[in-house]
CSV table of C-alpha atoms in Angstrom, one decimal:
chain,number,residue,atom,x,y,z
A,14,MET,CA,17.7,-2.2,32.5
A,15,SER,CA,21.2,-3.9,32.3
A,16,ALA,CA,23.8,-2.3,30.1
A,17,LEU,CA,23.3,-5.4,27.9
A,18,ALA,CA,19.8,-5.1,27.6
A,19,LEU,CA,20.4,-1.6,26.7
A,20,SER,CA,22.6,-2.6,24.0
A,21,VAL,CA,20.1,-5.2,22.3
A,22,LEU,CA,17.4,-2.9,22.3
A,23,LEU,CA,19.5,0.1,20.6
A,24,SER,CA,20.4,-2.4,18.4
A,25,LEU,CA,17.0,-3.6,17.3
A,26,VAL,CA,16.1,0.0,16.9
A,27,SER,CA,19.3,0.7,14.9
A,28,ALA,CA,18.2,-2.3,13.0
A,29,VAL,CA,14.7,-0.6,11.9
A,30,ALA,CA,16.4,2.6,10.8
A,31,TYR,CA,19.1,0.9,8.3
A,32,ALA,CA,15.9,-1.3,6.8
A,33,GLY,CA,14.3,1.9,6.2
A,34,GLY,CA,17.1,3.6,4.8
A,35,ALA,CA,18.2,0.5,2.7
A,36,ILE,CA,14.2,0.6,0.8
A,37,LEU,CA,14.5,4.3,0.0
A,38,GLN,CA,18.4,3.7,-1.4
A,39,GLU,CA,16.9,0.9,-3.3
A,40,ARG,CA,14.2,2.9,-4.8
A,41,VAL,CA,16.1,5.9,-5.6
A,42,ALA,CA,18.3,3.6,-7.5
A,43,ALA,CA,15.4,2.1,-9.6
A,44,THR,CA,14.3,5.4,-10.3
A,45,THR,CA,17.7,7.1,-11.0
A,46,PRO,CA,19.7,4.6,-13.0
A,47,GLY,CA,22.0,7.2,-14.3
A,48,GLN,CA,23.3,8.2,-10.7
A,49,ARG,CA,25.2,5.5,-9.3
A,50,TYR,CA,26.5,6.6,-6.1
A,51,ALA,CA,25.1,9.8,-4.7
A,52,PRO,CA,21.9,10.9,-6.3
A,53,LEU,CA,22.2,14.6,-4.7
A,54,ARG,CA,19.0,16.1,-6.3
A,55,ARG,CA,16.3,13.1,-5.1
A,56,GLY,CA,15.1,14.1,-1.6
A,57,ALA,CA,14.2,10.3,-0.8
A,58,TRP,CA,18.1,9.6,-0.6
A,59,TRP,CA,18.1,12.4,1.6
A,60,VAL,CA,15.9,10.7,3.4
A,61,ALA,CA,17.6,7.3,3.9
A,62,ILE,CA,20.7,9.1,4.8
A,63,ALA,CA,19.2,10.3,7.4
A,64,LEU,CA,17.9,6.9,8.7
A,65,ASN,CA,21.2,5.5,8.1
A,66,GLY,CA,22.6,8.1,10.0
A,67,LEU,CA,20.7,7.6,13.1
A,68,GLY,CA,20.9,4.2,12.6
A,69,ALA,CA,25.1,4.5,12.9
A,70,LEU,CA,24.1,6.8,16.0
A,71,LEU,CA,22.4,4.1,18.1
A,72,HIS,CA,25.1,1.4,16.9
A,73,VAL,CA,27.4,3.5,18.4
A,74,VAL,CA,26.0,3.9,21.4
A,75,ALA,CA,24.9,0.2,21.7
A,76,LEU,CA,28.9,-0.3,21.1
A,77,ALA,CA,29.2,1.6,24.2
A,78,TYR,CA,27.5,-0.6,26.3
A,79,GLY,CA,27.6,-4.0,25.0
A,80,PRO,CA,30.3,-6.0,23.1
A,81,LEU,CA,31.5,-6.2,19.1
A,82,SER,CA,30.5,-9.9,19.0
A,83,LEU,CA,27.2,-9.1,19.9
A,84,VAL,CA,25.7,-5.5,18.3
A,85,GLN,CA,27.3,-6.7,15.3
A,86,PRO,CA,25.3,-9.9,14.2
A,87,LEU,CA,22.0,-8.2,15.7
A,88,GLY,CA,22.9,-6.0,12.6
A,89,ALA,CA,22.0,-8.6,10.3
A,90,LEU,CA,18.0,-8.0,11.6
A,91,THR,CA,17.8,-5.8,9.1
A,92,ILE,CA,16.9,-7.7,6.3
A,93,VAL,CA,14.2,-9.7,8.8
A,94,PHE,CA,12.9,-6.0,9.3
A,95,ALA,CA,13.4,-4.7,5.8
A,96,LEU,CA,10.5,-7.6,4.6
A,97,PRO,CA,7.2,-6.4,6.4
A,98,MET,CA,8.4,-2.9,5.6
A,99,ALA,CA,9.0,-3.8,2.0
A,100,ALA,CA,5.4,-5.4,1.9
A,101,VAL,CA,3.8,-2.1,3.6
A,102,PHE,CA,6.0,0.9,2.0
A,103,VAL,CA,6.5,-0.4,-1.6
A,104,ARG,CA,4.1,-3.5,-1.9
A,105,ARG,CA,6.6,-6.2,-2.2
A,106,ARG,CA,5.3,-9.5,-0.6
A,107,ALA,CA,7.8,-11.9,0.7
A,108,GLY,CA,7.0,-15.4,-0.2
A,109,ALA,CA,7.5,-18.7,1.6
A,110,THR,CA,10.8,-18.7,1.4
A,111,ALA,CA,11.8,-15.6,2.2
A,112,TRP,CA,10.0,-16.1,5.5
A,113,ARG,CA,11.5,-19.2,6.1
A,114,GLY,CA,14.9,-17.3,5.8
A,115,ALA,CA,13.9,-14.9,8.1
A,116,LEU,CA,12.8,-17.2,10.8
A,117,MET,CA,16.2,-19.1,10.6
A,118,ALA,CA,18.1,-15.8,10.6
A,119,THR,CA,15.9,-15.1,13.9
A,120,VAL,CA,16.8,-18.3,15.5
A,121,GLY,CA,20.6,-18.3,14.7
A,122,LEU,CA,20.4,-14.7,16.2
A,123,ALA,CA,18.9,-16.0,19.3
A,124,GLY,CA,21.2,-18.3,19.5
A,125,LEU,CA,24.6,-15.9,19.4
A,126,LEU,CA,22.8,-13.7,22.0
A,127,SER,CA,22.3,-16.2,24.4
A,128,LEU,CA,25.8,-17.2,23.9
A,129,THR,CA,27.3,-14.0,24.0
A,130,SER,CA,29.2,-13.1,27.4
A,131,SER,CA,30.8,-9.5,28.1
A,132,SER,CA,34.6,-9.0,28.5
A,133,ASP,CA,36.5,-5.9,29.7
A,134,SER,CA,36.7,-3.4,27.2
A,135,GLN,CA,39.6,-3.5,25.3
A,136,THR,CA,41.3,-1.1,22.7
A,137,LEU,CA,43.5,-1.7,19.4
A,138,ALA,CA,47.4,-0.5,19.3
A,139,ASP,CA,48.5,2.3,17.1
A,140,ALA,CA,50.2,-0.1,14.7
A,141,GLU,CA,47.2,-2.5,15.1
A,142,ARG,CA,44.9,0.3,13.9
A,143,VAL,CA,47.3,1.4,11.2
A,144,VAL,CA,47.3,-2.1,9.4
A,145,LEU,CA,43.8,-2.7,10.1
A,146,ALA,CA,42.7,0.4,7.9
A,147,LEU,CA,45.7,-0.4,5.0
A,148,VAL,CA,43.8,-3.9,4.8
A,149,THR,CA,40.5,-2.4,4.7
A,150,GLY,CA,41.2,0.1,2.2
A,151,GLY,CA,42.9,-2.5,0.0
A,152,GLY,CA,40.5,-4.7,0.1
A,153,VAL,CA,37.2,-2.3,-0.6
A,154,LEU,CA,39.5,-1.0,-3.6
A,155,GLY,CA,40.1,-4.6,-4.9
A,156,LEU,CA,36.3,-5.5,-4.4
A,157,MET,CA,35.5,-1.8,-6.5
A,158,VAL,CA,37.6,-3.0,-9.2
A,159,ALA,CA,36.4,-6.9,-9.4
A,160,ALA,CA,32.8,-5.2,-9.8
A,161,HIS,CA,34.1,-2.7,-12.6
A,162,ALA,CA,35.2,-5.8,-14.2
A,163,ALA,CA,31.9,-7.9,-13.6
A,164,HIS,CA,29.9,-4.8,-15.0
A,165,ARG,CA,28.0,-7.2,-17.7
A,166,HIS,CA,26.5,-9.1,-14.4
A,167,PRO,CA,24.3,-7.1,-12.4
A,168,VAL,CA,23.7,-9.5,-9.7
A,169,MET,CA,27.4,-10.1,-9.5
A,170,ARG,CA,28.9,-6.7,-9.5
A,171,SER,CA,26.3,-5.8,-6.9
A,172,VAL,CA,27.2,-8.4,-4.6
A,173,LEU,CA,30.9,-7.4,-5.1
A,174,LEU,CA,29.9,-3.7,-4.0
A,175,ALA,CA,27.8,-4.7,-1.2
A,176,CYS,CA,31.0,-7.0,0.1
A,177,ALA,CA,33.0,-3.7,-0.3
A,178,ALA,CA,30.4,-1.5,1.7
A,179,GLY,CA,29.9,-4.4,4.0
A,180,GLY,CA,33.7,-4.5,5.3
A,181,ALA,CA,33.7,-0.9,5.6
A,182,PHE,CA,30.8,-0.8,7.6
A,183,GLY,CA,32.3,-3.6,9.7
A,184,ILE,CA,35.5,-2.1,10.2
A,185,ALA,CA,34.5,1.4,10.9
A,186,SER,CA,32.7,-0.1,13.6
A,187,VAL,CA,35.6,-1.7,14.9
A,188,PHE,CA,37.5,1.9,15.0
A,189,THR,CA,34.1,3.0,17.0
A,190,LYS,CA,34.3,0.6,19.4
A,191,THR,CA,37.9,1.7,19.9
A,192,VAL,CA,37.3,5.3,20.0
A,193,ALA,CA,34.1,4.6,22.7
A,194,VAL,CA,37.0,2.6,25.1
A,195,ASP,CA,39.8,5.0,24.5
A,196,LEU,CA,37.3,7.9,26.2
A,197,ASP,CA,35.9,5.6,28.5
A,198,GLU,CA,39.6,5.9,29.5
A,199,ASN,CA,39.9,9.9,29.7
A,200,ILE,CA,42.3,9.4,26.7
A,201,ALA,CA,42.1,13.0,24.8
A,202,VAL,CA,40.2,13.4,21.9
A,203,VAL,CA,43.0,14.9,20.0
A,204,GLU,CA,44.4,11.9,19.9
A,205,GLN,CA,41.6,10.1,18.6
A,206,LEU,CA,41.5,12.2,15.2
A,207,PRO,CA,43.2,10.2,12.5
A,208,SER,CA,40.9,7.1,14.1
A,209,LEU,CA,37.4,9.4,13.8
A,210,ALA,CA,39.1,10.2,10.1
A,211,VAL,CA,39.4,6.4,9.3
A,212,ILE,CA,35.5,5.8,10.8
A,213,ALA,CA,34.1,9.0,8.6
A,214,VAL,CA,36.2,7.6,5.5
A,215,LEU,CA,34.8,4.3,5.6
A,216,ALA,CA,31.3,5.5,6.7
A,217,ALA,CA,31.0,7.7,3.5
A,218,ALA,CA,32.7,4.7,1.4
A,219,GLY,CA,30.1,2.2,3.0
A,220,VAL,CA,27.1,4.5,2.2
A,221,LEU,CA,27.9,5.4,-1.7
A,222,LEU,CA,29.2,1.7,-1.9
A,223,SER,CA,25.8,0.2,-0.5
A,224,GLN,CA,23.7,2.9,-2.9
A,225,ALA,CA,25.7,2.0,-6.1
A,226,SER,CA,25.0,-2.0,-5.3
A,227,TYR,CA,21.0,-1.3,-5.5
A,228,ARG,CA,21.2,-0.5,-9.0
A,229,GLY,CA,19.9,-3.1,-11.3
A,230,ALA,CA,19.8,-6.0,-8.8
A,231,GLY,CA,17.2,-5.2,-6.2
A,232,LEU,CA,16.9,-4.9,-2.6
A,233,ALA,CA,17.4,-8.4,-1.5
A,234,ALA,CA,20.9,-9.4,-2.4
A,235,PRO,CA,23.0,-6.1,-1.7
A,236,LEU,CA,20.8,-5.8,1.3
A,237,SER,CA,21.3,-9.6,2.6
A,238,THR,CA,25.4,-9.6,1.6
A,239,VAL,CA,26.2,-6.1,3.7
A,240,THR,CA,24.0,-7.3,6.4
A,241,VAL,CA,26.2,-10.8,6.5
A,242,VAL,CA,29.8,-9.2,5.7
A,243,ASN,CA,29.1,-6.5,8.3
A,244,PRO,CA,29.2,-8.7,11.3
A,245,VAL,CA,31.3,-11.2,10.3
A,246,VAL,CA,34.3,-8.9,9.4
A,247,ALA,CA,33.5,-7.0,12.6
A,248,ALA,CA,32.7,-10.2,15.1
A,249,ALA,CA,35.7,-11.5,13.5
A,250,VAL,CA,38.1,-8.5,15.0
A,251,GLY,CA,36.4,-8.4,18.2
A,252,LEU,CA,36.6,-12.3,18.8
A,253,THR,CA,40.7,-12.3,17.7
A,254,LEU,CA,41.8,-8.5,18.4
A,255,PHE,CA,39.2,-7.4,21.2
A,256,GLY,CA,39.5,-11.0,23.4
A,257,GLU,CA,35.8,-11.3,22.9
A,258,SER,CA,34.4,-14.8,23.7
A,259,PHE,CA,31.7,-17.3,24.4
A,260,ARG,CA,30.1,-18.6,27.1
A,261,HIS,CA,30.7,-22.3,27.9
A,262,GLY,CA,34.1,-22.6,26.9
A,263,ALA,CA,34.7,-24.4,23.5
A,264,THR,CA,31.2,-26.2,23.4
A,265,GLY,CA,29.5,-22.7,23.4
A,266,THR,CA,31.9,-21.6,20.5
A,267,VAL,CA,30.8,-24.5,18.5
A,268,LEU,CA,27.1,-23.8,19.4
A,269,ALA,CA,27.8,-20.1,18.3
A,270,LEU,CA,29.2,-21.2,15.4
A,271,GLY,CA,26.5,-23.4,14.5
A,272,SER,CA,23.9,-20.7,15.1
A,273,GLY,CA,25.9,-18.4,12.9
A,274,VAL,CA,25.5,-21.1,9.8
A,275,VAL,CA,21.6,-21.1,10.7
A,276,ALA,CA,21.4,-17.5,10.6
A,277,ALA,CA,23.5,-17.4,7.3
A,278,CYS,CA,21.7,-20.0,5.7
A,279,GLY,CA,18.7,-17.8,6.4
A,280,LEU,CA,20.0,-14.8,4.8
A,281,ILE,CA,21.4,-17.1,1.6
A,282,LEU,CA,17.6,-18.1,1.9
A,283,LEU,CA,16.1,-14.6,1.4
A,284,THR,CA,18.7,-13.7,-1.1
A,285,THR,CA,18.0,-16.6,-3.7
A,286,GLU,CA,14.2,-16.1,-3.1
A,287,ARG,CA,14.3,-12.5,-4.3
A,288,ILE,CA,16.8,-13.2,-6.9
A,289,ALA,CA,14.8,-15.9,-8.1
A,290,ARG,CA,11.4,-13.6,-8.4
A,291,GLU,CA,13.4,-10.6,-10.2
A,292,THR,CA,15.1,-13.2,-12.5
A,293,SER,CA,11.6,-14.5,-13.4
A,294,THR,CA,10.2,-11.0,-13.8
A,295,VAL,CA,12.9,-9.4,-15.7
A,296,THR,CA,12.1,-12.7,-18.6
A,297,VAL,CA,8.6,-12.4,-18.2
A,298,ALA,CA,9.2,-8.4,-19.5
A,299,GLN,CA,11.5,-9.7,-22.1
A,300,GLY,CA,9.2,-12.0,-23.8
A,301,GLY,CA,10.2,-15.1,-22.5
A,302,PRO,CA,8.2,-17.7,-20.7
A,303,SER,CA,7.0,-16.8,-17.1
A,304,PRO,CA,7.1,-19.3,-13.9
A,305,ALA,CA,3.7,-20.4,-14.3
A,306,GLY,CA,3.7,-20.5,-17.9
A,307,ALA,CA,3.1,-17.7,-20.3
A,308,THR,CA,-0.3,-19.1,-21.1
A,309,GLY,CA,-1.6,-19.7,-17.9
A,310,SER,CA,-0.1,-16.5,-16.6
A,311,HIS,CA,-2.0,-14.0,-18.9
A,312,PRO,CA,-5.5,-15.2,-19.4
A,313,GLN,CA,-6.4,-12.1,-20.2
A,314,SER,CA,-3.8,-11.0,-22.7
A,315,GLN,CA,-4.4,-14.7,-24.4
A,316,SER,CA,-8.3,-13.8,-24.7
A,317,GLN,CA,-7.4,-10.3,-26.3
A,318,SER,CA,-5.3,-12.1,-28.8
A,319,GLN,CA,-8.0,-14.8,-29.8
A,320,SER,CA,-10.7,-12.0,-30.0
A,321,GLN,CA,-8.2,-10.0,-32.5
A,322,SER,CA,-7.7,-12.8,-34.5
A,323,HIS,CA,-11.0,-13.3,-35.5
A,324,GLU,CA,-11.8,-9.8,-35.8
A,325,ASP,CA,-13.1,-8.8,-39.5
A,326,PRO,CA,-10.4,-7.4,-41.6
A,327,GLU,CA,-9.7,-4.1,-41.9
A,328,PRO,CA,-11.6,-2.4,-44.9
A,329,ARG,CA,-9.4,-1.6,-47.8
A,330,ARG,CA,-8.7,2.0,-48.5
A,331,ALA,CA,-8.3,3.8,-52.2
A,332,ALA,CA,-5.4,5.4,-53.1
A,333,GLY,CA,-7.0,8.9,-51.9
A,334,GLY,CA,-7.4,7.6,-48.4
A,335,LEU,CA,-11.0,7.2,-48.5
A,336,PRO,CA,-12.8,3.5,-47.9
A,337,ALA,CA,-12.8,1.8,-51.2
A,338,VAL,CA,-16.3,1.5,-52.6
A,339,PRO,CA,-17.1,-2.6,-52.1
A,340,SER,CA,-17.7,-4.2,-55.6
A,341,GLN,CA,-21.8,-4.1,-56.1
A,342,GLN,CA,-22.3,-7.1,-58.0
A,343,PRO,CA,-25.4,-8.3,-57.6
A,344,SER,CA,-25.9,-12.3,-56.3
A,345,ALA,CA,-27.9,-14.5,-58.4
A,346,ALA,CA,-30.9,-14.5,-56.0
A,347,HIS,CA,-31.2,-10.8,-56.6
A,348,ARG,CA,-30.6,-10.4,-60.3
A,349,ARG,CA,-33.3,-9.0,-62.6
A,350,THR,CA,-34.2,-11.0,-65.3
A,351,ARG,CA,-34.5,-9.1,-68.6
A,352,PRO,CA,-37.8,-9.5,-70.9
A,353,ARG,CA,-37.6,-11.9,-73.6
A,354,HIS,CA,-39.1,-9.7,-76.0
A,355,GLN,CA,-36.7,-6.6,-76.1
A,356,GLY,CA,-37.1,-5.8,-79.4
A,357,ARG,CA,-40.8,-5.7,-79.8
A,358,ARG,CA,-42.3,-1.9,-79.3
A,359,GLU,CA,-45.7,-1.3,-79.1
A,360,ARG,CA,-47.5,0.7,-81.6
A,361,MET,CA,-49.3,3.6,-80.7
A,362,VAL,CA,-52.0,4.0,-82.6
A,363,SER,CA,-53.2,7.9,-83.0
């Protein structure tokens, strides 16, 4: 197996692990709304952290064998894998629009895969690493402040936090690729400690921010945002700073951009489809009309209400709590007619 094929395989398994972790994180966020960032007492959350750790480990190994501009876009398959996994494990079936978006994302990523070419491994200078870390930290803090300001809009808050998480994960992958290249060149581990510290901080921030993004917004919107922002940020750094490129020169670059647009449109379809379903569910739960109409969607409840409207009224109760005695006024048909000669009395002859 070639190094490029091994990188693709590891990236696919990593995407499956990330999808499982995301599903568990969303369920934990839905059941523990009071704990926004780290519900430490939930065992399911620790399982999600373990799955994310496994995905990150496989992702690191994939970066050691393949270019950054290839490994990061394959991570977008997380949302594609999350659809059938959510249907199986948490009984959330995807509609036709979601599957159409998944197909578009898969085709777009396949186009990127066919156009990506390997290049000589490069690393970042110390000054570039400092600037990249500072810019990333400022961007993450800015998005967190914006998300706090948009706390009245759960979906917007979720998307902003997911953007921050995706940016943190993407730059952590850039630093991971840099450390992997430096270790291949036999550079001492002690010299890599600052980069390793940046990786640890960004990875932890990404996990906590992604957990917070699932609160009140479901699975699709935050997961789609993370899976789009993560590879876009990392691939942009790989193309600009690492000297990575696409096949066939300018033509290949244009085709790769088109493939990226197709994949992004697929992810947007996934996001909008799930947001529409979640919004309609909330509307029905709050008493509003359902998408199919309140009358047609709940025939059983309608028939129950109709049957209740035709029931006899509840019997009146007396002051003591006992049922009131109904008035015993005889009807005209059952009235006893008094004898005409009531005053006559028969005399008893002794």
